[in-house]
């Protein structure tokens, strides 16, 4: 490295050191920040010095920006002395360097959020595939009944999906990255349901009778609702959280408990039972409260818990009533339950509670 470069590098390093060592009370803070930014960007470019840096300045023979002779008096230069110094003569160069640093910081923040969301999407996508495959294995090896397996996939898929939202970044695009997971599964269901492709594990895990076309009804509506709640409400509104808790938890457990203990049928619907509906109401309520607490504890929701319990109870009652109606052949539960919950939660909570 030639003498010129060595001198340059020593000069800027020395300047930065002096500026960093200055007493806080004496410095003119703004001038220090700008001086450090300018010196740092100049140091970084010492192989191509900016046009206004003369050789004499760099070699230390010009008037020091510290006032007095060519050497520092140990006092921090005042802003007027900066104005005279050839190093800082053009204020536009200071503005240019601070804008450059801000742009650089913004770029780094955006790219790290992008990387975080891409990784989170890959992890959740892998989790979805693993969940369905695991229950297929359990069913294939007769560890659990096919009907129970499907309902556990029904309960766990949406709740685990919702629970994974905090691993995404705080960027505005995060919810759309998360929505890619139900979208991909929606396309898979479409492909398998139309027999454009086959996936025995998926068909067995999510259909009642093993017919591919079944994937185009309940399961399809289910993943569409996951996407809808993700994009419309995300993690900063109680509406999506409660709606998915009712669809995944409430409706799921209604089936599991109703099939097993539902001897006494509802007077207006012989396909549904008191046991199933009561279970839906309580499990939907409990899971909703649990998920709201989860998001509240992570700081995404600020809730007035005195009112939350009563409001969630009302949502749960309404969703249970709708689920019990003999309308399944017209409107699937995976549509009527979340939509009823969204409407009730919107009326009781408003859109956002922050
Ligand atoms: C069986 C399912 C719906 C049928 O409902 P019903 O007719 O019994 O009322 C659930 C279908 C699940 C889907 C194929 C997979 C969805 C995965 C989800 C988008 C992401 C889960 C990620 C998590 C980390 C496991
Ligand atoms: N409220 C309810 C819901 C379901 N069930 C039982 O669960 C079975 C499946 O319920 P469902 O038709 O809602 O099933 P999915 O549409 O949720 O898959 C019913 O045939 C009932 O045996 C119940 O007894 N009471």
Short mmCIF file of C-alpha atoms and ligand atoms in Angstrom, two decimals:
data_model
loop_
_atom_site.label_atom_id
_atom_site.label_comp_id
_atom_site.label_asym_id
_atom_site.label_seq_id
_atom_site.Cartn_x
_atom_site.Cartn_y
_atom_site.Cartn_z
CA UNK A 1 0.00 0.00 0.00
CA UNK A 2 1.53 3.40 -1.00
CA UNK A 3 2.32 6.24 1.48
CA UNK A 4 -0.71 8.29 0.27
CA UNK A 5 -3.13 5.50 1.12
CA UNK A 6 -1.50 4.81 4.48
CA UNK A 7 -1.74 8.50 5.39
CA UNK A 8 -5.37 8.68 4.24
CA UNK A 9 -6.39 5.63 6.22
CA UNK A 10 -4.57 6.84 9.36
CA UNK A 11 -6.18 10.29 9.04
CA UNK A 12 -9.77 8.99 8.87
CA UNK A 13 -9.26 6.37 11.56
CA UNK A 14 -7.74 9.06 13.77
CA UNK A 15 -10.65 11.40 13.04
CA UNK A 16 -13.25 8.77 13.92
CA UNK A 17 -11.36 7.87 17.11
CA UNK A 18 -11.20 11.52 18.24
CA UNK A 19 -14.88 12.05 17.47
CA UNK A 20 -15.83 8.91 19.37
CA UNK A 21 -13.68 9.98 22.35
CA UNK A 22 -15.26 13.41 22.67
CA UNK A 23 -17.10 14.29 25.92
CA UNK A 24 -20.86 14.10 25.37
CA UNK A 25 -21.50 17.48 27.12
CA UNK A 26 -19.07 19.35 24.81
CA UNK A 27 -20.00 17.87 21.47
CA UNK A 28 -22.52 19.37 19.07
CA UNK A 29 -24.27 16.06 18.67
CA UNK A 30 -25.58 16.54 15.16
CA UNK A 31 -22.18 17.68 13.84
CA UNK A 32 -20.54 14.62 15.46
CA UNK A 33 -22.99 12.17 13.93
CA UNK A 34 -22.60 13.77 10.51
CA UNK A 35 -18.82 13.99 10.88
CA UNK A 36 -18.60 10.30 11.83
CA UNK A 37 -20.88 9.35 8.93
CA UNK A 38 -18.79 11.41 6.50
CA UNK A 39 -15.49 10.12 7.89
CA UNK A 40 -16.76 6.53 7.86
CA UNK A 41 -17.99 6.73 4.27
CA UNK A 42 -14.78 8.55 3.26
CA UNK A 43 -12.67 5.85 4.99
CA UNK A 44 -14.62 3.20 3.17
CA UNK A 45 -13.81 4.91 -0.09
CA UNK A 46 -10.19 5.84 0.68
CA UNK A 47 -8.96 4.21 -2.50
CA UNK A 48 -11.04 6.78 -4.43
CA UNK A 49 -11.12 9.94 -2.25
CA UNK A 50 -14.09 12.31 -2.82
CA UNK A 51 -13.13 15.25 -5.13
CA UNK A 52 -13.22 17.85 -2.33
CA UNK A 53 -10.50 16.07 -0.28
CA UNK A 54 -7.20 17.76 -1.20
CA UNK A 55 -3.90 15.95 -0.62
CA UNK A 56 -2.81 18.64 1.86
CA UNK A 57 -5.93 17.98 3.99
CA UNK A 58 -5.25 14.28 4.00
CA UNK A 59 -1.59 14.73 4.86
CA UNK A 60 -2.48 16.98 7.79
CA UNK A 61 -0.87 20.19 6.62
CA UNK A 62 -4.12 22.15 6.15
CA UNK A 63 -5.95 23.99 9.04
CA UNK A 64 -7.39 21.31 11.35
CA UNK A 65 -11.19 21.21 11.66
CA UNK A 66 -10.49 21.36 15.42
CA UNK A 67 -9.67 25.08 15.15
CA UNK A 68 -6.19 26.59 15.93
CA UNK A 69 -3.12 25.06 14.25
CA UNK A 70 -2.76 21.88 12.29
CA UNK A 71 -3.16 19.76 15.42
CA UNK A 72 -6.20 19.06 17.53
CA UNK A 73 -6.58 21.02 20.75
CA UNK A 74 -8.52 18.09 22.21
CA UNK A 75 -11.71 20.16 22.00
CA UNK A 76 -14.43 19.09 19.71
CA UNK A 77 -14.67 21.37 16.65
CA UNK A 78 -17.69 23.59 16.57
CA UNK A 79 -19.99 23.39 13.59
CA UNK A 80 -18.66 26.68 12.16
CA UNK A 81 -15.12 25.27 12.08
CA UNK A 82 -16.53 22.25 10.25
CA UNK A 83 -17.98 24.59 7.68
CA UNK A 84 -14.49 26.01 7.01
CA UNK A 85 -12.78 22.61 6.85
CA UNK A 86 -12.19 21.33 3.30
CA UNK A 87 -13.15 17.90 4.63
CA UNK A 88 -16.66 19.06 5.44
CA UNK A 89 -16.93 22.08 3.20
CA UNK A 90 -19.90 20.76 1.17
CA UNK A 91 -22.90 20.15 3.44
CA UNK A 92 -24.50 18.18 0.58
CA UNK A 93 -21.84 15.46 1.05
CA UNK A 94 -22.93 15.08 4.72
CA UNK A 95 -26.56 14.72 3.64
CA UNK A 96 -25.54 12.25 0.96
CA UNK A 97 -23.69 10.03 3.46
CA UNK A 98 -26.49 10.00 6.06
CA UNK A 99 -29.07 9.18 3.34
CA UNK A 100 -26.75 6.42 2.13
CA UNK A 101 -26.50 4.97 5.63
CA UNK A 102 -30.25 5.17 6.15
CA UNK A 103 -30.85 3.47 2.80
CA UNK A 104 -28.36 0.78 3.68
CA UNK A 105 -30.04 0.15 7.04
CA UNK A 106 -33.50 0.02 5.39
CA UNK A 107 -32.24 -2.44 2.80
CA UNK A 108 -30.75 -4.71 5.44
CA UNK A 109 -33.93 -4.62 7.54
CA UNK A 110 -36.13 -5.45 4.53
CA UNK A 111 -33.91 -8.29 3.34
CA UNK A 112 -33.74 -9.87 6.81
CA UNK A 113 -37.57 -9.78 7.09
CA UNK A 114 -37.80 -11.40 3.65
CA UNK A 115 -35.40 -14.16 4.70
CA UNK A 116 -37.30 -14.72 7.98
CA UNK A 117 -40.66 -15.00 6.21
CA UNK A 118 -39.27 -17.32 3.53
CA UNK A 119 -37.82 -19.63 6.20
CA UNK A 120 -41.01 -19.50 8.28
CA UNK A 121 -43.10 -20.39 5.21
CA UNK A 122 -40.86 -23.36 4.46
CA UNK A 123 -41.05 -24.60 8.06
CA UNK A 124 -44.85 -24.33 8.25
CA UNK A 125 -45.24 -25.90 4.78
CA UNK A 126 -43.10 -28.82 5.95
CA UNK A 127 -45.16 -29.04 9.13
CA UNK A 128 -48.38 -29.31 7.14
CA UNK A 129 -47.01 -32.10 4.98
CA UNK A 130 -45.60 -33.93 8.03
CA UNK A 131 -48.86 -33.69 9.95
CA UNK A 132 -50.95 -35.26 7.20
CA UNK A 133 -48.32 -37.94 6.51
CA UNK A 134 -48.02 -38.80 10.22
CA UNK A 135 -51.74 -39.36 10.64
CA UNK A 136 -51.79 -41.40 7.46
CA UNK A 137 -49.11 -43.65 8.95
CA UNK A 138 -51.04 -43.98 12.22
CA UNK A 139 -54.19 -44.92 10.27
CA UNK A 140 -52.38 -47.29 7.92
CA UNK A 141 -50.87 -49.15 10.84
CA UNK A 142 -54.28 -49.16 12.59
CA UNK A 143 -53.06 -47.19 15.58
CA UNK A 144 -56.12 -44.94 15.26
CA UNK A 145 -59.47 -45.12 13.49
CA UNK A 146 -59.70 -43.28 10.14
CA UNK A 147 -62.59 -41.07 11.33
CA UNK A 148 -60.66 -40.05 14.47
CA UNK A 149 -57.52 -39.46 12.39
CA UNK A 150 -59.36 -37.12 10.05
CA UNK A 151 -60.85 -35.17 12.92
CA UNK A 152 -57.48 -34.83 14.65
CA UNK A 153 -56.05 -33.47 11.39
CA UNK A 154 -59.06 -31.12 11.33
CA UNK A 155 -58.37 -29.93 14.89
CA UNK A 156 -54.57 -29.71 14.71
CA UNK A 157 -53.97 -28.28 11.22
CA UNK A 158 -55.68 -24.95 11.73
CA UNK A 159 -54.68 -24.47 15.37
CA UNK A 160 -51.00 -25.23 14.68
CA UNK A 161 -51.13 -23.01 11.60
CA UNK A 162 -52.51 -20.14 13.71
CA UNK A 163 -49.99 -20.82 16.47
CA UNK A 164 -47.15 -20.53 13.92
CA UNK A 165 -47.98 -16.94 12.92
CA UNK A 166 -45.59 -15.32 15.46
CA UNK A 167 -42.56 -16.89 13.73
CA UNK A 168 -43.21 -14.67 10.72
CA UNK A 169 -41.70 -11.19 10.62
CA UNK A 170 -43.40 -7.93 11.54
CA UNK A 171 -43.40 -6.79 7.91
CA UNK A 172 -46.65 -5.96 6.11
CA UNK A 173 -46.02 -8.87 3.72
CA UNK A 174 -45.65 -11.50 6.50
CA UNK A 175 -49.33 -12.52 6.46
CA UNK A 176 -49.14 -13.18 2.71
CA UNK A 177 -46.14 -15.43 3.16
CA UNK A 178 -48.10 -17.35 5.82
CA UNK A 179 -51.12 -17.56 3.50
CA UNK A 180 -48.97 -19.40 0.96
CA UNK A 181 -49.24 -22.52 3.15
CA UNK A 182 -53.05 -22.94 2.97
CA UNK A 183 -52.89 -21.79 -0.67
CA UNK A 184 -50.50 -24.58 -1.63
CA UNK A 185 -52.67 -27.07 0.27
CA UNK A 186 -55.73 -25.68 -1.48
CA UNK A 187 -54.07 -26.37 -4.84
CA UNK A 188 -53.09 -29.86 -3.67
CA UNK A 189 -56.68 -30.60 -2.65
CA UNK A 190 -57.86 -29.30 -6.02
CA UNK A 191 -55.39 -31.45 -7.94
CA UNK A 192 -56.18 -34.60 -5.95
CA UNK A 193 -59.93 -33.88 -5.82
CA UNK A 194 -60.04 -33.55 -9.61
CA UNK A 195 -57.79 -36.63 -9.89
CA UNK A 196 -55.21 -34.60 -11.79
CA UNK A 197 -52.69 -36.07 -9.37
CA UNK A 198 -52.78 -38.62 -6.57
CA UNK A 199 -51.65 -38.61 -2.95
CA UNK A 200 -53.05 -41.62 -1.11
CA UNK A 201 -51.93 -40.27 2.26
CA UNK A 202 -53.76 -36.98 1.79
CA UNK A 203 -56.94 -38.61 0.46
CA UNK A 204 -57.08 -41.14 3.30
CA UNK A 205 -56.25 -38.55 5.98
CA UNK A 206 -58.86 -35.96 5.06
CA UNK A 207 -61.74 -37.79 3.36
CA UNK A 208 -64.60 -39.71 5.02
CA UNK A 209 -64.82 -42.61 2.54
CA UNK A 210 -61.50 -42.39 0.70
CA UNK A 211 -63.01 -40.77 -2.41
CA UNK A 212 -60.77 -38.06 -3.95
CA UNK A 213 -63.73 -35.86 -4.84
CA UNK A 214 -64.50 -35.48 -1.13
CA UNK A 215 -61.41 -33.25 -0.90
CA UNK A 216 -63.27 -30.57 -2.87
CA UNK A 217 -65.82 -30.01 -0.09
CA UNK A 218 -65.04 -29.97 3.67
CA UNK A 219 -61.23 -29.92 3.39
CA UNK A 220 -61.29 -27.30 0.62
CA UNK A 221 -63.60 -24.99 2.56
CA UNK A 222 -61.41 -25.51 5.60
CA UNK A 223 -58.15 -24.33 3.97
CA UNK A 224 -59.97 -21.43 2.27
CA UNK A 225 -61.13 -20.26 5.70
CA UNK A 226 -57.55 -20.52 6.99
CA UNK A 227 -56.41 -18.27 4.15
CA UNK A 228 -59.28 -15.83 4.70
CA UNK A 229 -58.64 -15.42 8.43
CA UNK A 230 -54.89 -15.14 7.81
CA UNK A 231 -55.16 -12.37 5.23
CA UNK A 232 -58.15 -10.49 6.65
CA UNK A 233 -57.35 -10.60 10.37
CA UNK A 234 -53.82 -12.01 10.91
CA UNK A 235 -52.43 -11.91 14.45
CA UNK A 236 -53.51 -8.42 15.43
CA UNK A 237 -57.28 -8.99 15.55
CA UNK A 238 -59.20 -11.37 17.84
CA UNK A 239 -61.72 -12.09 15.06
CA UNK A 240 -59.56 -14.48 13.04
CA UNK A 241 -58.21 -16.19 16.15
CA UNK A 242 -61.69 -16.88 17.55
CA UNK A 243 -63.14 -17.93 14.18
CA UNK A 244 -60.41 -20.51 13.56
CA UNK A 245 -60.59 -21.74 17.15
CA UNK A 246 -64.32 -22.39 16.66
CA UNK A 247 -63.92 -24.04 13.25
CA UNK A 248 -60.88 -26.19 14.09
CA UNK A 249 -61.33 -26.78 17.81
CA UNK A 250 -65.05 -26.46 18.45
CA UNK A 251 -66.37 -28.19 15.33
CA UNK A 252 -63.61 -30.80 15.49
CA UNK A 253 -64.34 -31.86 19.06
CA UNK A 254 -68.11 -31.76 18.43
CA UNK A 255 -67.58 -34.56 15.91
CA UNK A 256 -65.16 -36.55 18.08
CA UNK A 257 -67.34 -36.40 21.21
CA UNK A 258 -70.69 -36.44 19.41
CA UNK A 259 -69.89 -39.70 17.56
CA UNK A 260 -68.79 -41.32 20.78
CA UNK A 261 -71.27 -40.02 23.36
CA UNK A 262 -74.05 -38.47 21.25
CA UNK A 263 -76.90 -40.86 22.08
CA UNK A 264 -79.48 -38.13 22.79
CA UNK A 265 -80.10 -36.34 19.50
CA UNK A 266 -81.19 -32.74 19.08
CA UNK A 267 -84.95 -32.33 18.68
CA UNK A 268 -84.55 -30.37 15.44
CA UNK A 269 -81.62 -32.33 14.00
CA UNK A 270 -81.36 -36.12 14.33
CA UNK A 271 -77.81 -36.08 12.91
CA UNK A 272 -76.49 -34.01 15.76
CA UNK A 273 -76.57 -34.61 19.52
CA UNK A 274 -76.61 -32.65 22.76
CA UNK A 275 -73.25 -34.13 23.71
CA UNK A 276 -71.69 -32.98 20.46
CA UNK A 277 -73.12 -29.48 20.66
CA UNK A 278 -72.28 -28.98 24.33
CA UNK A 279 -68.76 -30.18 23.60
CA UNK A 280 -68.48 -27.79 20.67
CA UNK A 281 -69.58 -24.87 22.81
CA UNK A 282 -67.15 -25.53 25.63
CA UNK A 283 -64.16 -26.63 23.54
CA UNK A 284 -64.62 -23.72 21.14
CA UNK A 285 -64.80 -21.32 24.08
CA UNK A 286 -61.77 -22.80 25.86
CA UNK A 287 -59.58 -22.94 22.74
CA UNK A 288 -60.57 -19.39 21.78
CA UNK A 289 -59.58 -18.10 25.23
CA UNK A 290 -56.36 -20.09 25.08
CA UNK A 291 -55.37 -18.69 21.67
CA UNK A 292 -56.32 -15.13 22.69
CA UNK A 293 -54.15 -15.49 25.79
CA UNK A 294 -51.29 -16.81 23.60
CA UNK A 295 -51.43 -13.78 21.33
CA UNK A 296 -51.97 -11.41 24.23
CA UNK A 297 -48.95 -12.85 26.08
CA UNK A 298 -46.83 -12.33 22.94
CA UNK A 299 -47.97 -8.70 22.82
CA UNK A 300 -50.04 -8.86 19.64
CA UNK A 301 -53.38 -8.21 21.40
CA UNK A 302 -54.26 -5.90 24.29
CA UNK A 303 -57.57 -7.22 25.63
CA UNK A 304 -59.94 -6.22 28.44
CA UNK A 305 -60.20 -9.71 29.90
CA UNK A 306 -63.21 -8.80 32.05
CA UNK A 307 -65.27 -8.44 28.87
CA UNK A 308 -63.39 -10.96 26.69
CA UNK A 309 -64.73 -14.04 28.52
CA UNK A 310 -68.36 -12.94 28.11
CA UNK A 311 -67.86 -11.94 24.46
CA UNK A 312 -66.15 -15.21 23.54
CA UNK A 313 -68.94 -17.13 25.29
CA UNK A 314 -71.51 -15.35 23.11
CA UNK A 315 -69.52 -16.13 19.94
CA UNK A 316 -69.25 -19.77 20.99
CA UNK A 317 -72.98 -20.05 21.68
CA UNK A 318 -73.86 -18.54 18.31
CA UNK A 319 -71.44 -20.79 16.42
CA UNK A 320 -72.70 -23.87 18.26
CA UNK A 321 -76.31 -23.02 17.44
CA UNK A 322 -75.52 -22.58 13.73
CA UNK A 323 -73.47 -25.81 13.67
CA UNK A 324 -76.37 -27.73 15.19
CA UNK A 325 -78.83 -26.67 12.47
CA UNK A 326 -79.74 -29.26 9.79
CA UNK A 327 -78.12 -27.18 7.04
CA UNK A 328 -74.90 -29.17 6.46
CA UNK A 329 -76.14 -30.35 3.06
CA UNK A 330 -76.61 -26.70 2.00
CA UNK A 331 -73.73 -24.98 3.82
CA UNK A 332 -70.77 -26.96 5.09
CA UNK A 333 -69.86 -26.52 8.79
CA UNK A 334 -66.42 -25.31 7.67
CA UNK A 335 -68.15 -22.30 6.16
CA UNK A 336 -71.10 -21.64 8.50
CA UNK A 337 -69.11 -21.95 11.76
CA UNK A 338 -66.23 -19.57 10.92
CA UNK A 339 -68.49 -17.04 9.16
CA UNK A 340 -70.88 -16.95 12.13
CA UNK A 341 -67.92 -16.55 14.49
CA UNK A 342 -66.44 -13.75 12.36
CA UNK A 343 -69.73 -11.84 12.32
CA UNK A 344 -70.33 -12.20 16.07
CA UNK A 345 -66.70 -11.40 16.95
CA UNK A 346 -66.77 -8.33 14.70
CA UNK A 347 -69.98 -7.06 16.37
CA UNK A 348 -68.61 -7.70 19.87
CA UNK A 349 -64.89 -6.83 19.50
CA UNK A 350 -64.77 -4.47 16.54
CA UNK A 351 -62.10 -5.03 13.90
CA UNK A 352 -58.91 -4.60 15.88
CA UNK A 353 -58.11 -4.49 19.57
CA UNK A 354 -54.73 -2.81 19.86
C1 LIG B 1 -59.68 -32.92 7.48
C2 LIG B 1 -59.73 -31.49 7.29
C3 LIG B 1 -60.86 -30.87 6.93
C4 LIG B 1 -62.16 -31.59 6.76
O1 LIG B 1 -63.10 -31.03 7.64
P1 LIG B 1 -64.47 -31.80 7.91
O2 LIG B 1 -65.03 -32.15 6.56
O3 LIG B 1 -64.11 -33.00 8.70
O4 LIG B 1 -65.31 -30.85 8.65
C5 LIG B 1 -58.47 -30.70 7.44
C6 LIG B 1 -57.71 -30.57 6.09
C7 LIG B 1 -56.27 -30.13 6.38
C8 LIG B 1 -55.48 -29.75 5.12
C9 LIG B 1 -55.44 -30.83 4.12
C10 LIG B 1 -54.07 -29.37 5.50
C11 LIG B 1 -54.04 -27.93 6.02
C12 LIG B 1 -52.64 -27.57 6.51
C13 LIG B 1 -52.59 -26.15 7.03
C14 LIG B 1 -52.92 -25.15 5.96
C15 LIG B 1 -51.23 -25.82 7.58
C16 LIG B 1 -50.90 -26.61 8.84
C17 LIG B 1 -49.52 -26.23 9.33
C18 LIG B 1 -49.21 -26.75 10.72
C19 LIG B 1 -47.86 -26.29 11.17
C20 LIG B 1 -49.35 -28.24 10.80
N1 LIG B 2 -73.14 -31.12 17.27
C1 LIG B 2 -72.73 -32.33 16.81
C2 LIG B 2 -71.80 -32.44 15.75
C3 LIG B 2 -71.42 -33.71 15.33
N2 LIG B 2 -71.93 -34.82 15.93
C4 LIG B 2 -71.52 -36.15 15.53
O1 LIG B 2 -70.40 -36.09 14.63
C5 LIG B 2 -70.76 -36.61 13.34
C6 LIG B 2 -70.11 -35.80 12.26
O2 LIG B 2 -70.58 -34.45 12.41
P1 LIG B 2 -70.53 -33.48 11.14
O3 LIG B 2 -71.52 -33.95 10.16
O4 LIG B 2 -70.66 -32.08 11.65
O5 LIG B 2 -69.09 -33.79 10.60
P2 LIG B 2 -68.15 -32.75 9.88
O6 LIG B 2 -69.00 -32.08 8.82
O7 LIG B 2 -67.74 -31.77 10.97
O8 LIG B 2 -67.05 -33.60 9.36
C7 LIG B 2 -72.28 -36.55 13.32
O9 LIG B 2 -72.83 -37.50 12.42
C8 LIG B 2 -72.63 -36.83 14.77
O10 LIG B 2 -72.58 -38.25 14.99
C9 LIG B 2 -72.83 -34.68 16.99
O11 LIG B 2 -73.29 -35.68 17.52
N3 LIG B 2 -73.22 -33.45 17.41
#
